[in-house]
Coordinates of C-alpha atoms and ligand atoms in Angstrom, one line a residue:
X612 CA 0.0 0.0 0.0
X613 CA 1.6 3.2 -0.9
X614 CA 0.1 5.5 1.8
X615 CA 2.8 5.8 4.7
X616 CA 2.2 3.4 8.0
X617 CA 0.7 6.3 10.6
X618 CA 1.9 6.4 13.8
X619 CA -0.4 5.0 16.0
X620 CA -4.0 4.2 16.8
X621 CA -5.7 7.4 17.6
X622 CA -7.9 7.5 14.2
X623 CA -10.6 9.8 13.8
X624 CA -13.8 8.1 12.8
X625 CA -13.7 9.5 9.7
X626 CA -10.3 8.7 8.7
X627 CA -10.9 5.1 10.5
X628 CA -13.3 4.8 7.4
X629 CA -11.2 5.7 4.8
X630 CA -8.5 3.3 6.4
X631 CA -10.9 0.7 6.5
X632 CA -12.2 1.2 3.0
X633 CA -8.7 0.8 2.0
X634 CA -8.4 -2.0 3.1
X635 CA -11.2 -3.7 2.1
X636 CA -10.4 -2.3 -1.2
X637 CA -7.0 -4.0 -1.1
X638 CA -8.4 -7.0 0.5
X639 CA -11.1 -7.4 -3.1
X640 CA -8.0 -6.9 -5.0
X641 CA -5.7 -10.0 -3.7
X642 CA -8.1 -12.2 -2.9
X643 CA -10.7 -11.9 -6.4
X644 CA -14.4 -10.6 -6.7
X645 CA -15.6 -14.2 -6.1
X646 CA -13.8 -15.0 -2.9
X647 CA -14.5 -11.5 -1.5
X648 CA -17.7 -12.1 -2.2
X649 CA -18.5 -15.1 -0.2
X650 CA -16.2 -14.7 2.6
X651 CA -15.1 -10.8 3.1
X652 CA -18.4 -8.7 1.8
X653 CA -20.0 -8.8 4.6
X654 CA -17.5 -7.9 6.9
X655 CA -17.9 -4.6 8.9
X656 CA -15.8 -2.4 11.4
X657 CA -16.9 -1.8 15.1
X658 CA -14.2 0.2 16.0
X659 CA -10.4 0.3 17.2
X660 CA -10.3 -0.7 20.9
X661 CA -6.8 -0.1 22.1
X662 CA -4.3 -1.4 20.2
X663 CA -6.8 -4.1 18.3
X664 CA -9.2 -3.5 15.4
X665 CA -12.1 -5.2 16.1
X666 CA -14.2 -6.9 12.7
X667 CA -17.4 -8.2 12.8
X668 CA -19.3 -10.7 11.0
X669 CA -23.0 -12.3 11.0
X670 CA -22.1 -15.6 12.3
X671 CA -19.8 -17.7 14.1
X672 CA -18.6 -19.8 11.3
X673 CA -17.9 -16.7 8.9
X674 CA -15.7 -15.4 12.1
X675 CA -13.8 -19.1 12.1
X676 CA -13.3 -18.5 8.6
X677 CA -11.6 -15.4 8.0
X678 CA -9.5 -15.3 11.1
X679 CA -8.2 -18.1 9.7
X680 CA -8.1 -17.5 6.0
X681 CA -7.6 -13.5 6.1
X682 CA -6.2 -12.9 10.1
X683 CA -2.5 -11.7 9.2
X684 CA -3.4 -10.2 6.4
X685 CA -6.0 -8.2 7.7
X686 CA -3.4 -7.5 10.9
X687 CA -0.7 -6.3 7.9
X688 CA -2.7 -4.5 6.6
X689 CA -4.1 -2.4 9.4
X690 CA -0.4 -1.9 10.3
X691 CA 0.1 -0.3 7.4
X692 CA -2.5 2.2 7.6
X693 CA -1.6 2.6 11.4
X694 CA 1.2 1.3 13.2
X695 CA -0.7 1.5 16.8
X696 CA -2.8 -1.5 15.8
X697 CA -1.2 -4.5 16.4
X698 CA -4.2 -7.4 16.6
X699 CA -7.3 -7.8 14.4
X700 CA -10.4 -9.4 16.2
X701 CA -12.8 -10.9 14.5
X702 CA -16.3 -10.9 16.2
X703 CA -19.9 -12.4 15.9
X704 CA -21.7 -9.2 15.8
X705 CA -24.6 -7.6 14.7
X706 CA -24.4 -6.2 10.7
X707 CA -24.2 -2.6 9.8
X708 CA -26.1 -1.9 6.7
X709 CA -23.6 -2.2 3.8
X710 CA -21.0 0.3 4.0
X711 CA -20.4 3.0 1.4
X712 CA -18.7 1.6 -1.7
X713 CA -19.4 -1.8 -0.5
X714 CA -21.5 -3.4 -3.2
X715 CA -21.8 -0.6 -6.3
X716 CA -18.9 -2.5 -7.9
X717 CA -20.2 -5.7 -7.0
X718 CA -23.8 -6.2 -8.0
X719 CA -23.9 -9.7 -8.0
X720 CA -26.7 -10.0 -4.9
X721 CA -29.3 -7.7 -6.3
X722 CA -28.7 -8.3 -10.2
X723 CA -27.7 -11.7 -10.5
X724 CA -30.2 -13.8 -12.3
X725 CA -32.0 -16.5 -10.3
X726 CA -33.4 -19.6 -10.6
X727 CA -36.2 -20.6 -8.1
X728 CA -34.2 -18.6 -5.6
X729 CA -31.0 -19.1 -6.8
X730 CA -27.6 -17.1 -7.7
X731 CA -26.2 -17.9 -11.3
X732 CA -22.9 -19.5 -11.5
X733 CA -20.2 -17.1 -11.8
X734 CA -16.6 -17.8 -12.3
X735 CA -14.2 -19.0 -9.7
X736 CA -10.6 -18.3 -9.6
X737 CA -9.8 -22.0 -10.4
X738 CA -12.7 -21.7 -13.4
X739 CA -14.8 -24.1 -11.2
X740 CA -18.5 -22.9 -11.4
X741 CA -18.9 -21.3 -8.1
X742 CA -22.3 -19.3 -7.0
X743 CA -22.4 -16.5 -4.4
X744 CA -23.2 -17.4 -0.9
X745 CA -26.5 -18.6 -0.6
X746 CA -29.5 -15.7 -0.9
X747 CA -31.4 -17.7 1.3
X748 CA -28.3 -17.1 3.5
X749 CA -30.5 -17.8 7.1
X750 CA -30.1 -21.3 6.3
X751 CA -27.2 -22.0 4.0
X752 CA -23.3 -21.5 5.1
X753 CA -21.3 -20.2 2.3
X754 CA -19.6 -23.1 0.3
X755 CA -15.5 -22.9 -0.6
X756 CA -15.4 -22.4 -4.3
X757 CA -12.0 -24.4 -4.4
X758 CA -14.4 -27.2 -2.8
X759 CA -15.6 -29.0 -5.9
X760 CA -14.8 -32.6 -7.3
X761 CA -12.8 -31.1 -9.8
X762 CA -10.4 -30.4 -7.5
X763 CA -11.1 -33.5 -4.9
X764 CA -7.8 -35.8 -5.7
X765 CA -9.4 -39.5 -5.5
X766 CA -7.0 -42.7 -4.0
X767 CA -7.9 -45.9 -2.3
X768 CA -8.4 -44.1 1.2
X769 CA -11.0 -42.0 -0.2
X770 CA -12.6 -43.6 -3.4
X771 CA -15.9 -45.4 -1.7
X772 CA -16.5 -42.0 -0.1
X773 CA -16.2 -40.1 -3.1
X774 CA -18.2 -42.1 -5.3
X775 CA -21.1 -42.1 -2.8
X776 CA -20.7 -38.5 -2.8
X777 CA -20.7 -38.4 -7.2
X778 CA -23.6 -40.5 -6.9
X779 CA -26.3 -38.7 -4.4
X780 CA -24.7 -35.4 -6.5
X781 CA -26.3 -36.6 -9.5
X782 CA -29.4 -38.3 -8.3
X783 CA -30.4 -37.0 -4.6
X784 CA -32.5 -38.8 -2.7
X785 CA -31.8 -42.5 -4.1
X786 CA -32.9 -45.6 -2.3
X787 CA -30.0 -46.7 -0.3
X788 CA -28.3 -43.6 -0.3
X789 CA -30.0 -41.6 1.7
X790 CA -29.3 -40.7 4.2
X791 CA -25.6 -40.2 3.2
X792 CA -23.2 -40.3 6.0
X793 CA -19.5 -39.8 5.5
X794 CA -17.0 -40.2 8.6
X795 CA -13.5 -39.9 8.7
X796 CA -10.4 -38.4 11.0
X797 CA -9.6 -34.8 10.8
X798 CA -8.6 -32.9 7.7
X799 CA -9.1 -35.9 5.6
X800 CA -11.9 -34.2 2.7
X801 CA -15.2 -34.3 4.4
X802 CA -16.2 -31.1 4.4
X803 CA -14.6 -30.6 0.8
X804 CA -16.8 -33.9 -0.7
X805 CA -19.8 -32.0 1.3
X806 CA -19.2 -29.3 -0.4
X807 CA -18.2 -30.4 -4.2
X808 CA -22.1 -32.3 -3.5
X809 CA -23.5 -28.7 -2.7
X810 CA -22.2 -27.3 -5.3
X811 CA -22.8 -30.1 -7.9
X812 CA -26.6 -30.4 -6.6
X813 CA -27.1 -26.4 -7.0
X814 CA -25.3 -26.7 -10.5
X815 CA -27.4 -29.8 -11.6
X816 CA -31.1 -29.4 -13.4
X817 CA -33.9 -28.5 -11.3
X818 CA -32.3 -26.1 -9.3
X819 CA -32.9 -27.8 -5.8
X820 CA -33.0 -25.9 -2.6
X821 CA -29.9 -27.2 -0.7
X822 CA -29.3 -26.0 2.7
X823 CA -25.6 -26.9 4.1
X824 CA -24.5 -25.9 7.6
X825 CA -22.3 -27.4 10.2
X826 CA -23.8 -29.0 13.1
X827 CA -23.3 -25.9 15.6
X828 CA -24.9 -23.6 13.4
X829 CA -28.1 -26.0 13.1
X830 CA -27.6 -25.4 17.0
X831 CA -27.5 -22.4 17.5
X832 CA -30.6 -21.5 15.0
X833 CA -32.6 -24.0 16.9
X834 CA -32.3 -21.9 20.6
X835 CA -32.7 -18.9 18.7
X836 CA -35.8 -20.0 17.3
X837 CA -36.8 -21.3 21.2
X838 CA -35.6 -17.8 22.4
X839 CA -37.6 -15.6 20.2
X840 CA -41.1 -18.0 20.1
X841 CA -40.6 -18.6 16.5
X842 CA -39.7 -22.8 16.3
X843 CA -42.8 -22.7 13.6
X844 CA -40.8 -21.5 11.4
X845 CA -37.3 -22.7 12.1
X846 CA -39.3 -26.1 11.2
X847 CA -41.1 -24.9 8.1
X848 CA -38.0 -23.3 6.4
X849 CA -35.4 -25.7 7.3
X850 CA -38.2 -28.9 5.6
X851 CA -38.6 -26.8 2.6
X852 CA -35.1 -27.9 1.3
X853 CA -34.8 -30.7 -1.2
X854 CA -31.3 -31.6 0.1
X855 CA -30.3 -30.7 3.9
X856 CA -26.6 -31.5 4.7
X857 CA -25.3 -31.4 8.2
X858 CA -21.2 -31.1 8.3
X859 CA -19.4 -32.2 12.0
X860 CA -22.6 -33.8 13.2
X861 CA -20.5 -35.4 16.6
X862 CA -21.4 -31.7 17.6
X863 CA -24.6 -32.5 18.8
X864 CA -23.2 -35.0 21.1
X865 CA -24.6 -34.2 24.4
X866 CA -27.1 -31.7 23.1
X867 CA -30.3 -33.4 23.7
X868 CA -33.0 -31.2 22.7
X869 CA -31.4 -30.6 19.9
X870 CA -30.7 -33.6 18.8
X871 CA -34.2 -34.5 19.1
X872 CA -35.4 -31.3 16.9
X873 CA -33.0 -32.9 14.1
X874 CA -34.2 -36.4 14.6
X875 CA -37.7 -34.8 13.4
X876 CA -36.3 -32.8 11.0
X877 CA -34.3 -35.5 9.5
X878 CA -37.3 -38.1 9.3
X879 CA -39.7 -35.4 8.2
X880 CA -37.4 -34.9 5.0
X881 CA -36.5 -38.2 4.3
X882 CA -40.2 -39.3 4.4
X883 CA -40.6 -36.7 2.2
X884 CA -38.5 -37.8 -0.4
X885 CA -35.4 -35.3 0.3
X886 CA -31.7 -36.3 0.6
X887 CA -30.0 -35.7 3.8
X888 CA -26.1 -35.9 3.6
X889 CA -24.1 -35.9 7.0
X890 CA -20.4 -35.7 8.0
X891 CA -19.0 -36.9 11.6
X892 CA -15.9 -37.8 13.0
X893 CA -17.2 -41.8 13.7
X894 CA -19.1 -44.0 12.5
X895 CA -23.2 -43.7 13.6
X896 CA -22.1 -46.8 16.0
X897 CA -19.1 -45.1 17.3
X898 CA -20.9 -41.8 18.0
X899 CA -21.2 -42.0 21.8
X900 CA -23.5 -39.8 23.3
X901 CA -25.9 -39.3 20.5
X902 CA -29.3 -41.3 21.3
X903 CA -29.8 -44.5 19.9
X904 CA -32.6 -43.9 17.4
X905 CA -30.7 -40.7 15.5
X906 CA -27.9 -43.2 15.5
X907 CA -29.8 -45.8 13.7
X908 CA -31.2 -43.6 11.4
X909 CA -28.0 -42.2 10.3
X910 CA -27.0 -45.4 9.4
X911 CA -29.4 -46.9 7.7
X912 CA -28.7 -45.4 4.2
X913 CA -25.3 -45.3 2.8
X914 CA -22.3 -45.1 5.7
X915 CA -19.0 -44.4 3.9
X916 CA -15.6 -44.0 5.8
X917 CA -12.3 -42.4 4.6
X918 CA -9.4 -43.2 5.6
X919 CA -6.3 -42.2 6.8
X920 CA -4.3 -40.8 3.6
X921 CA -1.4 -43.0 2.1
X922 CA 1.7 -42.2 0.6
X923 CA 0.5 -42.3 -3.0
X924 CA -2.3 -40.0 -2.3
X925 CA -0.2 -37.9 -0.4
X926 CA 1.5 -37.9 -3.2
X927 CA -1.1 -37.1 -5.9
X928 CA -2.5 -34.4 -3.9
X929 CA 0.8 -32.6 -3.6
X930 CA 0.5 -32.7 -7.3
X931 CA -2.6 -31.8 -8.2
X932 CA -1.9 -29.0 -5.7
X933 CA 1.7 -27.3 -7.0
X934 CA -0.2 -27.5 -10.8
X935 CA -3.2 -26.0 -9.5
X936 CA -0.3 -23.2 -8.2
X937 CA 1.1 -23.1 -11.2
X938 CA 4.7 -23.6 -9.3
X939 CA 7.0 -26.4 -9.9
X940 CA 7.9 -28.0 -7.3
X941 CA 10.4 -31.2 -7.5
X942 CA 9.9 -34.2 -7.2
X943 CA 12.0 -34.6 -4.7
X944 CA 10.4 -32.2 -2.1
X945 CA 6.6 -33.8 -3.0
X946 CA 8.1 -37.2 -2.3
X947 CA 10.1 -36.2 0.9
X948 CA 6.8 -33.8 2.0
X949 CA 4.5 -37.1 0.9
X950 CA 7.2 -39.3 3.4
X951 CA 7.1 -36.6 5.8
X952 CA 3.9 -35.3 6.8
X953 CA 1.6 -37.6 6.7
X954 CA -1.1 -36.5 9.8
X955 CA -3.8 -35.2 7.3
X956 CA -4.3 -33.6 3.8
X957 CA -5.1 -30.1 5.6
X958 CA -1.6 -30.0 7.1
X959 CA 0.1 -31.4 4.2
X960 CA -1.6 -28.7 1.9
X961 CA -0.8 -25.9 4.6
X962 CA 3.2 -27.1 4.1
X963 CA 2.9 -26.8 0.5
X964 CA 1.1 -23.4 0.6
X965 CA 3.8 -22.1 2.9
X966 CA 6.5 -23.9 0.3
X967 CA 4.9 -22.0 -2.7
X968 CA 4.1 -19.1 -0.8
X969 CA 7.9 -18.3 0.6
X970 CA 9.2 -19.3 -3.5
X971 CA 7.0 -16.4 -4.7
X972 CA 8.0 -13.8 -2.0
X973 CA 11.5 -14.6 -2.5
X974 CA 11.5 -15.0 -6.6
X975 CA 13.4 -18.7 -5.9
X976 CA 12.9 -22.1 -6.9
X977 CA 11.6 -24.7 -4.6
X978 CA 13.8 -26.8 -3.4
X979 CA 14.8 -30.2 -0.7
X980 CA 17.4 -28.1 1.1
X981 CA 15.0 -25.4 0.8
X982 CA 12.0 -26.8 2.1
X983 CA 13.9 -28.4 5.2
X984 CA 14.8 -25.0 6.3
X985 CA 11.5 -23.0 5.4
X986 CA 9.3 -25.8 6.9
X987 CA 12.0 -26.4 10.0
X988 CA 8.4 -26.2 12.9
X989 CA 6.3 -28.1 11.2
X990 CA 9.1 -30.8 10.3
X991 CA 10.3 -30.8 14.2
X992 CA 6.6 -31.2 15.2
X993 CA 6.2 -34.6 13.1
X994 CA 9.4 -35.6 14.3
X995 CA 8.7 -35.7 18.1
X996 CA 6.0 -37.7 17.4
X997 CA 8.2 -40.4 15.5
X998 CA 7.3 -44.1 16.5
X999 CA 8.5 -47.3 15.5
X1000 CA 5.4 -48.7 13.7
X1001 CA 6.4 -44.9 11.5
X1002 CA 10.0 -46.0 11.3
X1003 CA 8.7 -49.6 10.3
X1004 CA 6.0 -48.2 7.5
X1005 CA 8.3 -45.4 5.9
X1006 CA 10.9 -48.2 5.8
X1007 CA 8.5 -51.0 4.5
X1008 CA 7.2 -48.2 1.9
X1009 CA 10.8 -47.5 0.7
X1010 CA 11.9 -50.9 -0.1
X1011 CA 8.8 -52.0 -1.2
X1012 CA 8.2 -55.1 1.2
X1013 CA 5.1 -55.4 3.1
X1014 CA 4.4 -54.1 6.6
X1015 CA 3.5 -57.7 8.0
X1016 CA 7.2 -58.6 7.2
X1017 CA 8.6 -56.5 10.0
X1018 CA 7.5 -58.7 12.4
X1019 CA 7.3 -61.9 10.3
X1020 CA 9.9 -65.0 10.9
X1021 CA 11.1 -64.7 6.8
X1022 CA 14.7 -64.2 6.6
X1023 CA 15.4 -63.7 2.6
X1024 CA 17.5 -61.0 2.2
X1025 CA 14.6 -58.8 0.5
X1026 CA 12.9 -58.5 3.7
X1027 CA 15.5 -58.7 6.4
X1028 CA 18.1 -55.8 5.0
X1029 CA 15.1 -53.7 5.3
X1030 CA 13.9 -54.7 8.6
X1031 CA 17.7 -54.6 10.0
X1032 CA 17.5 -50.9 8.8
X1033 CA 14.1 -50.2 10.5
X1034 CA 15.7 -51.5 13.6
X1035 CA 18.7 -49.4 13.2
X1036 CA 16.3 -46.2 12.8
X1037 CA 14.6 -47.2 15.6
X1038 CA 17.9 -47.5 18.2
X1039 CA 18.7 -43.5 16.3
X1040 CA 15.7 -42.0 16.4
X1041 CA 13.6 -43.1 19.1
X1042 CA 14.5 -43.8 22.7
X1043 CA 13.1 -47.2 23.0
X1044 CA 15.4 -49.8 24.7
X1045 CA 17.2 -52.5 22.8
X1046 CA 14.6 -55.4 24.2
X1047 CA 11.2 -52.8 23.5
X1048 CA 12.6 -52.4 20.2
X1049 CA 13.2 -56.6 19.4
X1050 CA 9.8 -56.9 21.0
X1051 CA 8.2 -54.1 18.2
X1052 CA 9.6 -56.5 15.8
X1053 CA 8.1 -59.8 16.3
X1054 CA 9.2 -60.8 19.6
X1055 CA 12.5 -60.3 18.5
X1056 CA 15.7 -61.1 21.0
X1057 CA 17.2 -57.7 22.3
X1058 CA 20.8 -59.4 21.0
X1059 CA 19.1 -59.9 17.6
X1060 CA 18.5 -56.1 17.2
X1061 CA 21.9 -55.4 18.7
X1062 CA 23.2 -57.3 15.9
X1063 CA 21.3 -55.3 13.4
X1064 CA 22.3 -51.9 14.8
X1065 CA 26.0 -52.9 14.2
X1066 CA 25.6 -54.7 10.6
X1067 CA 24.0 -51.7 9.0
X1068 CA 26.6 -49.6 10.8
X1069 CA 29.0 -51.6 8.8
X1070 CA 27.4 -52.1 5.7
X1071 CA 27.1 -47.7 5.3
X1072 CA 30.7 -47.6 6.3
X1073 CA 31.5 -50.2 3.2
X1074 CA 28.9 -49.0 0.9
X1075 CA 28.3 -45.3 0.0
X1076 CA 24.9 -45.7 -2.1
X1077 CA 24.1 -47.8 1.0
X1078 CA 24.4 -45.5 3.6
X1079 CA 22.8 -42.3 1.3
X1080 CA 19.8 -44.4 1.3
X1081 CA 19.7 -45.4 5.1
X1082 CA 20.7 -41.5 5.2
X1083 CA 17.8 -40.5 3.4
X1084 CA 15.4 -42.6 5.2
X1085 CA 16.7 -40.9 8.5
X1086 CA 16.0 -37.4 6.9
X1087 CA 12.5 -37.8 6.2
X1088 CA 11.7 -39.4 9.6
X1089 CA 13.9 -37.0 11.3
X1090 CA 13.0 -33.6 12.2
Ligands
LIG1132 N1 -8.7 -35.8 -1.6 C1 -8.4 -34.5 -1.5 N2 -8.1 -33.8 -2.6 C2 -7.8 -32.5 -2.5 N3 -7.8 -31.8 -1.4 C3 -8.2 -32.4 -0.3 C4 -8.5 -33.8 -0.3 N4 -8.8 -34.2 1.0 C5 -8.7 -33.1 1.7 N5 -8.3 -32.0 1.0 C6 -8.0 -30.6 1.4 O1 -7.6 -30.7 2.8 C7 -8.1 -29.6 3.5 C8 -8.9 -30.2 4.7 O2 -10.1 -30.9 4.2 P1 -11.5 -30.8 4.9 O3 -11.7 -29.4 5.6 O4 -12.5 -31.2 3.9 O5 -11.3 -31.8 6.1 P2 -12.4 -32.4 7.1 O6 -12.3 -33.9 7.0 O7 -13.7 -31.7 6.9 O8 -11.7 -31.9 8.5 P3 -12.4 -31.6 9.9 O9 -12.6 -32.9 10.6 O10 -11.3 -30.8 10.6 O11 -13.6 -30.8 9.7 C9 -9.0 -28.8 2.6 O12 -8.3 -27.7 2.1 C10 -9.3 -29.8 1.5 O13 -9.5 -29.2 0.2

């Protein structure tokens, strides 16, 4: 921003206004009409409060979003206009009306054409058909326009999951798909597959009426509709939606009377013919604390897990993601961020983004050495939580041998080089004992791991391709 940083916090309210027009303005510019749009527009200052700017935003989920997504930018860019603030707040807080400036540019909510209720498509940064956030907006959270299933990478972990979710996108409301219910560990793709069926569903003929909203946010509209008398029509507008999906359901754990207005909601729309799609953490079984009917409901369509990721979709994501960036990035550092991070997608996308991001501010080209140093935290963090099962799977995955043979009695040469080296990595990198560590390995003798330490000691000092391997193995497990 070319305007000088000022020197400290004590704005007028007028020229708070022109600061903060500024930097909504810059804001629309980085970010694209379309993603300013669904995230930012409706955005509004309620004032400076000491050193902090404080934002506010309709809802709760908005809030999540952008401190998230826009948080240090937003700070930045409040530091430039004034030094004296050093923290952004974002707030759940009551809308102004739409501040000067705000939408004459932007006309999409008043002009854009609509089908039975509906924004048109416009087009997203990543020329996926994305529509502006929901007009019904009571009911419907935005949706991500990067969410689609263009841009969902598909691998064993995932595949049942997404073809479930292809298949109630193109025909809601099928016999034995509905409802839908996808599980699966944190940062693993639910909430993108919800949303690639949202957006396929609102793309797709008929126009249907879909309502998507995490579980808290059905929550929190059910107490306000007990607080201000009017549960009537909660009921009515949330069962005039052909397709009602319901993202972190495990929410509701706990939360009785709720739970029980969305087991009548739920069976008052499937009854009537209208797909319900669901996300949770567990399985319907697993889901402790939910009542046993909603359970069994929730089950009894289609119940589709994903997985934990695996290298070769860690792999393919990585990518589909540094194309989709338009940055090369070797095929080195994807394998060794692939070996590396392996927790969930959302961290291994957050290392790439940070990867990219640093090559661009810097005008350099990605590389291993590169990457090490750049991503040095989140490395460290993954290395502290080294185990040996880790130790034995990277090592398995290298040579190509399978898992089982860590621990099994065969003694060809294929499989026990490799598990001598696991056994070696094991005594470096972890502080197990010598007998824990024969005991990891198929009941193995402390002496017999002892003896493996010292062989692949020898055999790197003898052979140098040898030891560059074990070498490399140690680096991606290492810190
Ligand atoms: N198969 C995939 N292909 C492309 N991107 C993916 C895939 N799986 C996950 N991601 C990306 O990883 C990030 C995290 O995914 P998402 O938010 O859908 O996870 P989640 O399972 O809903 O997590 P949570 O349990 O925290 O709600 C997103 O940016 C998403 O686009």
């Amino acid at each position: 921003m070319e305007k000088q940083a000022g020197s400290g916090p004590a704005l007028s309210v007028a020229s708070m206004g022109e600061a903060w027009a500024r930097i909504r303005g810059r804001l629309r510019e980085e970010v694209g009409e379309v993603e300013y749009r669904t995230w930012l527009r409706q955005m509004t200052l309620a004032g400076i409060e000491g050193d902090e700017a404080v934002v506010v935003l309709p809802t709760r989920f908005l809030c999540d979003w952008v401190r998230s997504h826009y948080g240090d930018r937003l700070r930045a860019l409040w530091q430039q206009e004034n030094s004296g603030v050093r923290r952004v707040d974002v707030r759940v807080g009551p809308q102004r009306p739409a501040e000067e400036g705000e939408d004459d540019a932007a006309p999409a909510r008043e002009a854009a054409p609509r089908r039975n209720g509906l924004a048109e498509p416009l087009a997203g940064r990543n020329g996926a058909a994305v529509r502006a956030a929901d007009p019904r907006g009571d009911w419907s959270a935005p949706l991500d326009p990067r969410f689609t299933f263009d841009t969902f990478v598909v691998g064993k972990p995932n595949e049942f999951a997404h073809a479930c979710a292809r298949r109630v996108a193109e025909k809601p409301a099928m016999p034995g798909f509905n409802p839908l219910f996808l599980y699966g560990g944190v940062g693993l793709g639910k909430t993108h597959l919800m949303h690639a069926v949202a957006w396929a569903i609102r793309g797709g003929e008929g126009g249907r009426n879909v309502a998507y909203m995490s579980a808290e946010k059905f929550m929190y509209r059910f107490i306000a509709a007990l607080r201000s008398q009017s549960t009537m029509e909660f009921k009515e507008s949330l069962r005039s939606v052909d397709v009602l999906m319901v993202d972190d359901l495990q929410f509701l754990i706990g939360k009785d009377n709720t739970q029980e207005e969305f087991f009548h909601t739920f069976n008052a729309l499937v009854d009537a013919g209208k797909q319900i799609v669901v996300s949770a953490d567990k399985s319907p079984s697993d889901l402790n604390g939910l009542e046993d009917r909603l359970r069994t409901r929730l089950g009894c369509g289609m119940v589709a897990d994903i997985h934990a990721t695996t290298y070769e979709l860690r792999l393919s994501i990585l990518v589909a993601k540094a194309a989709a960036a338009g940055v090369e990035v070797p095929k080195s550092v994807i394998e060794f961020l692939a070996h590396k991070i392996t927790s969930n997608v959302r961290e291994l996308e957050g290392a790439l983004n940070r990867l990219i991001a640093h090559a661009n501010l810097f005008g350099r080209a990605v590389t291993l050495d590169g990457a090490q140093e750049v991503l040095h935290d989140i490395l460290r963090a993954h290395d502290r939580r080294v185990t040996i099962e880790e130790i034995q799977r990277k090592v398995a995955e290298h040579y190509n041998i399978r898992l089982t043979d860590m621990s099994s009695a065969r003694r060809a040469r294929a499989v026990a080089r490799p598990r001598q080296v696991a056994m070696y990595l094991a005594k470096q990198l972890t502080s197990r004992s010598l007998p824990e560590i024969g005991r990891r390995f198929g009941n193995r003798d402390h002496t017999t791991v002892m003896h493996a330490v010292s062989r692949i000691a020898e055999l790197m000092q003898a052979d140098a391709a040898f030891a560059e391997d074990v070498e490399l193995l140690r680096r991606m497990l290492e810190t």
